[in-house]
Tab-separated table of C-alpha atoms in Angstrom:
chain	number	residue	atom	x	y	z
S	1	UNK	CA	-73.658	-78.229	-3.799
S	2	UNK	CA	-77.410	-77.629	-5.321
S	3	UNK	CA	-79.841	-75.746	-3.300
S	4	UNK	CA	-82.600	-77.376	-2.536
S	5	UNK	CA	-85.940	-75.786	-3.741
S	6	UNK	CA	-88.384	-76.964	-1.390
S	7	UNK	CA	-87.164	-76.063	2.552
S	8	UNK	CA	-88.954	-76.435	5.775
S	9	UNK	CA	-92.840	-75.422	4.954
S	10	UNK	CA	-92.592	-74.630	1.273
S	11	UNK	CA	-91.980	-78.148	0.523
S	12	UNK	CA	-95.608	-78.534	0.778
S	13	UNK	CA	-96.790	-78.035	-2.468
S	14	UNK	CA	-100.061	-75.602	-2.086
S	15	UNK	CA	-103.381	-75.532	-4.138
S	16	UNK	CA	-104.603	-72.063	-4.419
S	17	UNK	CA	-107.178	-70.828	-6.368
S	18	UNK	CA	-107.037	-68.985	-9.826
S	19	UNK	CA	-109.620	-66.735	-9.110
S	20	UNK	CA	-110.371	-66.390	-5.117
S	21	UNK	CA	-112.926	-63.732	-5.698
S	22	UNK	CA	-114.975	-66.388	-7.443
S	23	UNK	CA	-114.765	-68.539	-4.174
S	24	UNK	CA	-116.047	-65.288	-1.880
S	25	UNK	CA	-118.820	-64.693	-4.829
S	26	UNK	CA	-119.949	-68.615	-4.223
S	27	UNK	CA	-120.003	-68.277	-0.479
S	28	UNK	CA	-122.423	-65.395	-0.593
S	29	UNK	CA	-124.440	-66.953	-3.146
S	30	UNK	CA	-124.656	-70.075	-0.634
S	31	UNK	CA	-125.386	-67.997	2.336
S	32	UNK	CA	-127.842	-66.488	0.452
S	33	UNK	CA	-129.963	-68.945	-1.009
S	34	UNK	CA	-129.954	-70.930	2.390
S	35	UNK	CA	-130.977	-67.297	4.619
S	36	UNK	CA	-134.039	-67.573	2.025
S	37	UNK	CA	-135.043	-70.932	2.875
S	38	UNK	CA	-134.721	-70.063	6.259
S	39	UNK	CA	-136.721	-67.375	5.922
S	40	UNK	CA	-139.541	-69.233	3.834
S	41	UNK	CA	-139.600	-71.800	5.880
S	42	UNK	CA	-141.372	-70.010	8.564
S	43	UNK	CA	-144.344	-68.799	6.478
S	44	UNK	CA	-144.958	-72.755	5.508
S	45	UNK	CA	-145.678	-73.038	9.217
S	46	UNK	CA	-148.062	-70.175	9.249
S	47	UNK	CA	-151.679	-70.247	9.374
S	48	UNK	CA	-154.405	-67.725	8.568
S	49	UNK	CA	-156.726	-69.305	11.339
S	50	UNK	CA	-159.136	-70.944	8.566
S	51	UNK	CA	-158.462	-74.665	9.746
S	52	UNK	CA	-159.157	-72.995	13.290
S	53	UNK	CA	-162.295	-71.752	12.107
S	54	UNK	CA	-163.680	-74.303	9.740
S	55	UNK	CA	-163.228	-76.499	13.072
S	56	UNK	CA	-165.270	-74.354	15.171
S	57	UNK	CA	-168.270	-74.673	12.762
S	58	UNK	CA	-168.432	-78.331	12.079
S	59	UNK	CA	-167.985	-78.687	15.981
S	60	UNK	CA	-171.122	-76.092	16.058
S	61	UNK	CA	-172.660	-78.483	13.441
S	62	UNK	CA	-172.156	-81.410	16.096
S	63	UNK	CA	-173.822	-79.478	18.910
S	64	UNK	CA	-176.965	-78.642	16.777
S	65	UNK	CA	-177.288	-82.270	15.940
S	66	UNK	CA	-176.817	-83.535	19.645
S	67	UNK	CA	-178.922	-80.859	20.995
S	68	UNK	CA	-181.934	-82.590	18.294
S	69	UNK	CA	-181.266	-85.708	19.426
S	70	UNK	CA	-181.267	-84.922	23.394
S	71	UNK	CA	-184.713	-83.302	22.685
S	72	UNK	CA	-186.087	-86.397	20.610
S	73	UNK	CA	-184.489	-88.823	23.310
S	74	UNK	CA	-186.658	-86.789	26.138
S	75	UNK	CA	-190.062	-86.136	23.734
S	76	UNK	CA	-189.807	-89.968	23.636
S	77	UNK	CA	-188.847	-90.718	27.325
S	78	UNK	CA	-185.002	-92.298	27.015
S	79	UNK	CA	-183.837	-91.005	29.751
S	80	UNK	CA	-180.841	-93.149	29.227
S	81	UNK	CA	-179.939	-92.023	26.071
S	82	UNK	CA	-180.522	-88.305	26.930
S	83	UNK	CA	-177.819	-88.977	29.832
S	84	UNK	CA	-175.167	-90.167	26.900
S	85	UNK	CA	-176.185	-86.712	24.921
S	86	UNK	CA	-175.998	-84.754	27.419
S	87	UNK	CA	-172.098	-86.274	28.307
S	88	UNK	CA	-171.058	-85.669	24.347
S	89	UNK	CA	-172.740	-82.000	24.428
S	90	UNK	CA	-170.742	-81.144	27.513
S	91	UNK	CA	-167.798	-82.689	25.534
S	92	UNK	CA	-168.795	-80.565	22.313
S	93	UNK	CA	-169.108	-77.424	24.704
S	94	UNK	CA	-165.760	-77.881	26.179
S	95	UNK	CA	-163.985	-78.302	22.702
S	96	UNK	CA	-165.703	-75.632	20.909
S	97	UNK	CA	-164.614	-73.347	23.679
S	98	UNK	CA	-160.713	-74.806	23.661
S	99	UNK	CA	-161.037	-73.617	19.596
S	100	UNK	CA	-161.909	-70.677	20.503
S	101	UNK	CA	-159.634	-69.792	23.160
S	102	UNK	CA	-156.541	-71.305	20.882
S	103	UNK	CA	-158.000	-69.013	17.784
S	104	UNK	CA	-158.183	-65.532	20.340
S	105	UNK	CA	-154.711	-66.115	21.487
S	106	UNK	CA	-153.006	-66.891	18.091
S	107	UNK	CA	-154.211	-63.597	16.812
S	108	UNK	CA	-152.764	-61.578	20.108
């Protein structure tokens, strides 16, 4: 009687690799390139504060303007229109401070 070659789990036939140090070589290379966009992706999140800033001076540039116009609304005697400039001034104010605030605690 001829033995049979394959018995039990050897009659799976199995792939296995020529060169598996090649395969742990890859997987590094993998983990590596994605730990360095990990990594990178953080500083694309970053800021230096300039957007921060630049906002706080065109929201300075929008007081100065209101502040002309509240004085040229009560040289002229619209008290109505003084009451409106004094409502987006307050509004100014409170944003210009909120800029502020956010720009002091990002730097802590």
């Amino acid at each position: 009687m001829k033995e049979s070659r394959f018995r039990g789990r050897s009659s799976i036939p199995r792939i296995e690799s020529v060169d598996p140090k090649g395969e742990l070589n890859m997987k590094r290379t993998v983990a590596g390139i994605l730990l360095l966009i990990g990594m990178g992706a953080g500083t694309m999140f970053a800021e230096d504060g300039w957007r921060d800033r630049r906002d706080i001076r065109r929201d300075e540039a929008k007081i100065a303007h209101d502040r002309r116009e509240l004085r040229r609304d009560l040289y002229y005697g619209d008290y109505r229109a003084a009451r409106h400039e004094r409502n987006e001034l307050r509004r100014e104010y409170r944003d210009v401070n909120r800029d502020r605030r956010d720009l002091y605690w990002d730097r802590r």
